[in-house]
Every structure is written in C-alpha cells, then in structure tokens.
Amino acid sequence: MTRLVFLTTLVVAAFAAVATARPAPSTHTVHEKRSAVHSRWSNPLRIKSDFFIPVKIGLKQSNLHRGHDLLMDVSHPDSENYGKFWSEEEVTQMFAPSDESVTAVKHWLTTSGIHDIRITHSENKGWLAFVASGDELENLLHADFYEYEDSHTGDKAISSERYHVPKHLKEHIDYITPGIRFPFLKKRSPDGAFKVPLRSPAPADLTKSLAFNTTSCDEAITPGCIAAMYQIPQTSGTPSPNNSLGIYETADVYSQSDLNNFFATYPSYGIPNGTAPILDAIDGASITSGIVAGESNLDFSLAYPIVYPQNITLYQVDDTYYAEVGSGGGRFNTFLDALDGSYCTSCYAGECGDASIDPVYPDPIGYQGQLMCGIYTPTNVISLSYGAAEDTVPRSYYERQCNEFMKLGLRGVSVIFASGDSGVGASQGCLGNSSTIFNPGWPASCPYVTSVGATKIPAGGSIKTEVVANNPAGDPYTMAWASGGGFSNVFGIPDYQAEAIENYFANYNPSYPYYNGTVLGENGGLYNRSGRGYPDVSAIGDNIPIYVDGSLTISGGTSAAAPVFASIINRIIEERIAAGKPGPVGFLNPILYKNPVAFNDITNGTNSGCGTSGFSAVPGWDPASGLGTPSYPELRDVLMAV
Ligand SMILES: *[C@@H]1O[C@H](CO)[C@@H](O)[C@H](O)[C@H]1NC(C)=O
Ligand SMILES: *[C@@H]1O[C@H](CO)[C@@H](O)[C@H](O)[C@H]1NC(C)=O
Ligand SMILES: *[C@@H]1O[C@H](CO)[C@@H](O)[C@H](O)[C@H]1NC(C)=O
Ligand SMILES: *[C@@H]1O[C@H](CO)[C@@H](O)[C@H](O)[C@H]1NC(C)=O
Ligand SMILES: *[C@@H]1O[C@H](CO)[C@@H](O)[C@H](O)[C@H]1NC(C)=O
Ligand SMILES: *[C@@H]1O[C@H](CO)[C@@H](O)[C@H](O)[C@H]1NC(C)=O
Ligand SMILES: *[C@@H]1O[C@H](CO)[C@@H](O)[C@H](O)[C@H]1NC(C)=O
Ligand SMILES: *[C@@H]1O[C@H](CO)[C@@H](O)[C@H](O)[C@H]1NC(C)=O
C-alpha cells in the first residue's frame, strides 16, 4: 500500500474564522456532518489552494449481511462444510468492496479531474487514495476545509464541518479523510483488565502446595487443582509447530522473574526457568515499558501449566501512551488491524475505526511507525481478558468490531473473551436514570466470541462444588466482584443459542421485569429479553496463587477463567493435530451449545450487580454460568468427532 504523509506543516492560514458551509448542487448529498468540535481544537485556518493533501476514500464492505450464515456454515457441527475454514485472502475477497463500488467511485474522481494515474487502490481493496490540492479537495466534496490546532499539544488536523458526495455514490462510500473527524484526544476512564485486586499476603502454606495436591483447592487453585477439576491429562508427545496459544495484553506486562518463581513453585510441570511467550508486538508495544500489575502474570501462570511444552504467543498491543490512556489498547481495533489488513480500512455503518476512540499512528509522542495492518497470522485460539460495558463504545463501532470476530471465526480462530467482573452490572455502573438497569459487557456479548464466566470453590468445598464466583467486598479482596453475565442490548439472540435461552426462560424464569423492544427500561424492565445471552461457558477464576513483584499472592477474576478455557481448547486442538486431523476448531459456540454434556453444569450461585442478586445458576444454560465448566474428556470427544 502506498504510504502517504500528512503534510500538515505545509497547510497555511488563509482566513481566521470558519465561514458558513458552502452549498452543494442538487446532484450531491451531505455524506457526513460534524456536531460539536472539542474546545481543544482551536484556531481554525482555511486551507490554502496551492498545496497537497493526501485524501483517502473508504469504500463500503460487501456481503457483511451474509457473514453470520457463512460462519455457521463452517462452524455448525451439522453443516457438511464444518471445519472448512477460509484463508485470509478468501475472507478479504468476500467482504471487499464490490468492483461496482470501485468503478463508480473512480469514475467520479476521473471525471472530476483526478486522473487515473494519480489514484491508488490499496492492496486490501478498502480504499482509493490520491493527493489533492486544497482547491481540488474543496471542489470535489463541496466543502470548506480548515486546519485546527490542538491547544494542548500543537498537533494539527484538517477537518470540515460537512462534505458532500454524488447521491448515487453514497451507498458505495463509507467515509473520506480528511473529512469531519479529529484524531484521538481525550484521556478516558480505563476499560481495564478483568482482574480483581490482589489479596496479600498469601496463605503461608501456599508455596508448599504440591502440583497435584487437590485436597486444599478451596484455599488456593493450584495448576494441579485445575487439572483435577477438568480432568486435563498431562501433555505428551511432541508439540505441534502450528498451535501456539494466543494471549492478548495491553498496558500490563508480564514479569519474567515472577513467571520463573511460579514455574519453580510447581516443578512437576517441568517448565524451565526463562520460559517466555513469543512476542507479537503491535504498534510500538513493549514488554519492558508497561506496568506489572498482575494481569499478564495471571494469564501466563494459568496457561503455561496446561499447554506447556506448547508455545504461547503474546499479542502485546499499543505503545505506552495509548495503552495507558486507553487502557483497552485501542479497544481491540489496533489488534484486529494487525491480524487482518482489510480491517484497517474497512467500514461499517459509518464506523471506520473511530479516531476519537482508536489510537492514531504514527503517534508523535509514542510509536512513530505506521499503523500495523495484517502483519501477524492469528493463532488457532486467542484469549482476551479485557473489556468494558457495551455502552462505552458506539453501537456501530461495536457491530463493526463484532463482524471482525466473525471473520476471525471464518479463518478458523477461536476467540475467547472474559465475561467481566461486575456481575449483571459493569465497572462503569448500571444503566437508566436511577442506575438500576443491567449493563451488559463488551465484547463478551458479541455473538461471534466465546464468553467465559468465572467460578470458585467455596471455603470447605471440593473440586466438585464449583459455584458462580461472587465475592462481597472484603471477602477476601477489598473490592466486591461477581462473574459477568446477562443479555445484550446490541445483539439479538443467535440461532445457536435460541433453544438454550428458551429453556432457561421456560423453566427458570428470572423474577425481574424486562424490556424487549428498543426502549431501554420500558415497563420498568431491568434486562433485554431479546438480547444475546452470555457467558457461554465458565471456568475457575478465583483464589489463584501467582507471583507479582516477587511475592506470592492471590488473584482472580474472569481474567483467569478465559485463559483456562482457551488453554483447554488449545490442548484439544493439539490432540486433533496429533491424530492427523486439521487442528483449528474456529468459532466454538454452535458446537458447544449442541453438546452440553461436555460441561459440568454449574447450578449454584448468582452474579450480583445493579443492586440485585443478579441471575442464578440453574440446570442447563443460564446467564450466570453459561453451559458450565469444561470436562476435558467429553469436550475432547466432541471436538475430535468433527
Ligand atoms: C496437601 O495440602 C494439605 C493442605 O495444605 C496438606 O495438609 C497436605 O500435607 C498436602 N499433601 C501433600 C501430599 O503434600
Ligand atoms: C516455540 O517457539 C520457539 C521460539 O520461537 C521455537 O524455537 C520452537 O520451535 C517453538 N515450539 C513449538 C512447539 O512451536
Ligand atoms: C503449519 O502451517 C503452515 C501454514 O499454515 C503449513 O504450511 C504447514 O504444513 C503446517 N505444519 C504442520 C506440521 O502442520
Ligand atoms: C532463573 O534463572 C535466573 C538466571 O539464570 C536466575 O537468576 C534465577 O534465580 C532463576 N530463577 C529461579 C526461580 O530459579
Ligand atoms: C429517564 O428520564 C427521562 C426524563 O424524565 C425519561 O424520559 C426517560 O424515559 C427515563 N428513562 C428511563 C430508562 O427510565
Ligand atoms: C434489545 O435487544 C434487541 C435485540 O438485539 C435490540 O434490537 C434492542 O434495541 C435492544 N433494546 C435496547 C433498549 O437496547
Ligand atoms: C415483549 O414483552 C411484552 C411485555 O413485557 C410481552 O407481552 C411480549 O410478548 C414480549 N415479546 C417478546 C417477543 O418476547
Ligand atoms: C451453594 O454454595 C454454597 C456456598 O457458596 C453452599 O453453602 C450451599 O450449600 C450450596 N448449595 C447447594 C444446593 O449445593
């Protein structure tokens, strides 16, 4: 793809104030219109005619409406195409803008005096790009463009209050830059990892717990407890070269010496001192400049004993500036960009990545390279222990992103997300005027990911008495937390889940009033009866001993549950490969919901939040524990049979 440099320093003042927007001919229509401009964008100066501005036209993806059926075609166990995953190129082709769009938009440009030879069609097919003079840009879009300055940083940005395109092209174009947008500016509240604060000090006898000692699993969940709970066999044979487990991290980094201490504490797994993940760093991310807050240590300490000697691939995301201010690492979009070059530019419902949410690279005070597009091959399974509430991102942004998880599923990737640590609420609070309406989790409620809730073993319990993780404040962590679950306000009930949800409402109807239309809280409702339910499954996520900054401590959260479940899927893929089968199992939910027998049904506990006790775990699927926790032998049989 041609790299275009944004020539802001050459854009010079002409007028001191923004005049009224110019009219457009009746053949044209407003394509995008800006509302308010943040007060930090100041000093608007009309762009000058005599120099050159890189322009990009984002073309609309085609066939997105077919994505669900296409994914089910390769993911549903009853489909004859089960497991026939697509190559990246096939996915790009299917959703690439149509030739018709490319031709129509090019025709507009060439007949407007922008000759073919000046136009670049990006390799990923998503954009047409060219360099225009100020006059050309303004005449093409019937818009007045101004250069603004960020009063805090001095950064420059070119933007227009509105711009126009020919009416017949509106359906082909998603957005044009420079258009109405401004780059990332605000600091925001952290999205955070779903890790609960550490409990210190750890019980004194913890270090003495042997790997396979399962008599004290109500005190601490050692690797041996997890193996016993889910009947995970020890690894054997030579690991496949094509089955590294993917783990996503941002802002937080792992500490090698903490991992070394952990490996030394559980010697029976034979994980050598110095064992480290393969780093796939994204957009200037570094494993030496982040903070060791425990999220990464937790994820690796859970995954290594299950998958070793298999490798782990670490997707460490975003330069320090964005990782810290965003704390959600660009809210997954820069990560997705790095795995799918076509996502870097593709748009949906007007969302083409969102500069007010996503990092913008090059970053003058951080990573100065270009945004990484399609540079890494995704691993077969990826575990992500980060997220926030659905309403922390615009709906169209979330839909676009969820479609991208759909595309990863088409490529055979199993995307595993933690369900959140605030029960039916969110760390951002609850919804409605009196903050009583349940607040579903993003991206856990995307119907194309497998969402994992957390369980715990209550004091005095055994490996057979898992309940929904739900701890009041002070017991034992300072902060209260409960495993996330509920019903989406953005996504409807997917077909693979319809029967499970129907059974749940028919047999264990929760007592709370609900709404089912587009009016939040209608009839006093607390949750959306027509939304996708989550979590899909659960795994242990409480009382996990790990090292942080040299001390053994106790951690937990759905952050822990996700890598446990992901590691189990990784191991089963390993067995498939060893048996000469194709490894990847892709999007798991259709097959999981067809096979509840592969789970230990969790029927005890609730996921409190929003001033209620939340939903209860009951027999079968429920919005507190999902289908339950995995039973390795049964799940292996199910996944070996397809
Ligand atoms: C298992 O743990 C219990 C409780 O910490 C301890 O009393 C027992 O000695 C341990 N068993 C072994 C074999 O180490
Ligand atoms: C794990 O990664 C290392 C370093 O990249 C490589 O040498 C080794 O072959 C990998 N092992 C497997 C099983 O893929
Ligand atoms: C690993 O994957 C590559 C590319 O997908 C493939 O060419 C190769 O045959 C695979 N190797 C094994 C041992 O499966
Ligand atoms: C791991 O190896 C390093 C370097 O050889 C050493 O300093 C450290 O003590 C070892 N850690 C453990 C837990 O054995
Ligand atoms: C919130 O309050 C406004 C104004 O009183 C009302 O119109 C709206 O219906 C309320 N929303 C909910 C969800 O209760
Ligand atoms: C409830 O869920 C449905 C199905 O996804 C959705 O169309 C509707 O907008 C949601 N209602 C609210 C208030 O968010
Ligand atoms: C939606 O809710 C109303 C009342 O709460 C109920 O009468 C109606 O049958 C529901 N519709 C669906 C599709 O669940
Ligand atoms: C549910 O778990 C609690 C501990 O959290 C326990 O006291 C209770 O007996 C369990 N109930 C059932 C029915 O197993």
PDB file of N, CA, C and O and ligand atoms in Angstrom, residues 240-243 377 577 581 583, ligand 3:
ATOM      1  N   SER A 240       2.908 -29.592  18.454  1.00  0.00           N
ATOM      2  CA  SER A 240       2.791 -29.195  17.052  1.00  0.00           C
ATOM      3  C   SER A 240       3.440 -27.834  16.840  1.00  0.00           C
ATOM      4  O   SER A 240       3.319 -26.949  17.685  1.00  0.00           O
ATOM      5  N   PRO A 241       4.098 -27.646  15.718  1.00  0.00           N
ATOM      6  CA  PRO A 241       4.696 -26.331  15.460  1.00  0.00           C
ATOM      7  C   PRO A 241       3.661 -25.268  15.093  1.00  0.00           C
ATOM      8  O   PRO A 241       3.988 -24.106  14.969  1.00  0.00           O
ATOM      9  N   ASN A 242       2.405 -25.679  14.915  1.00  0.00           N
ATOM     10  CA  ASN A 242       1.407 -24.732  14.415  1.00  0.00           C
ATOM     11  C   ASN A 242       0.294 -24.463  15.412  1.00  0.00           C
ATOM     12  O   ASN A 242      -0.832 -24.215  15.013  1.00  0.00           O
ATOM     13  N   ASN A 243       0.588 -24.538  16.683  1.00  0.00           N
ATOM     14  CA  ASN A 243      -0.530 -24.433  17.627  1.00  0.00           C
ATOM     15  C   ASN A 243      -0.171 -23.624  18.863  1.00  0.00           C
ATOM     16  O   ASN A 243      -0.578 -23.946  19.975  1.00  0.00           O
ATOM     17  N   THR A 377      -0.108 -13.517  11.706  1.00  0.00           N
ATOM     18  CA  THR A 377      -1.073 -14.589  11.479  1.00  0.00           C
ATOM     19  C   THR A 377      -1.721 -14.913  12.822  1.00  0.00           C
ATOM     20  O   THR A 377      -1.013 -15.146  13.794  1.00  0.00           O
ATOM     21  N   ILE A 577      -4.449 -32.468  16.011  1.00  0.00           N
ATOM     22  CA  ILE A 577      -3.301 -32.465  15.097  1.00  0.00           C
ATOM     23  C   ILE A 577      -2.542 -33.790  15.216  1.00  0.00           C
ATOM     24  O   ILE A 577      -2.182 -34.407  14.215  1.00  0.00           O
ATOM     25  N   LYS A 581      -5.743 -34.924  12.212  1.00  0.00           N
ATOM     26  CA  LYS A 581      -6.872 -34.102  11.761  1.00  0.00           C
ATOM     27  C   LYS A 581      -6.413 -32.663  11.554  1.00  0.00           C
ATOM     28  O   LYS A 581      -5.408 -32.257  12.120  1.00  0.00           O
ATOM     29  N   GLY A 583      -6.175 -29.028  12.653  1.00  0.00           N
ATOM     30  CA  GLY A 583      -6.217 -28.588  14.038  1.00  0.00           C
ATOM     31  C   GLY A 583      -7.340 -27.648  14.400  1.00  0.00           C
ATOM     32  O   GLY A 583      -8.161 -27.950  15.283  1.00  0.00           O
TER      33      GLY A 583
HETATM   34  C1  LIG B   3       1.924 -25.295   9.638  1.00  0.00           C
HETATM   35  O1  LIG B   3       1.184 -24.295   8.956  1.00  0.00           O
HETATM   36  C2  LIG B   3       1.729 -23.987   7.710  1.00  0.00           C
HETATM   37  C3  LIG B   3       0.981 -22.820   7.144  1.00  0.00           C
HETATM   38  O2  LIG B   3      -0.357 -22.847   7.516  1.00  0.00           O
HETATM   39  C4  LIG B   3       1.647 -25.214   6.820  1.00  0.00           C
HETATM   40  O3  LIG B   3       2.198 -24.924   5.560  1.00  0.00           O
HETATM   41  C5  LIG B   3       2.406 -26.346   7.462  1.00  0.00           C
HETATM   42  O4  LIG B   3       2.232 -27.523   6.719  1.00  0.00           O
HETATM   43  C6  LIG B   3       1.926 -26.592   8.870  1.00  0.00           C
HETATM   44  N1  LIG B   3       2.781 -27.554   9.509  1.00  0.00           N
HETATM   45  C7  LIG B   3       2.291 -28.595  10.167  1.00  0.00           C
HETATM   46  C8  LIG B   3       3.298 -29.510  10.775  1.00  0.00           C
HETATM   47  O5  LIG B   3       1.097 -28.800  10.316  1.00  0.00           O
END
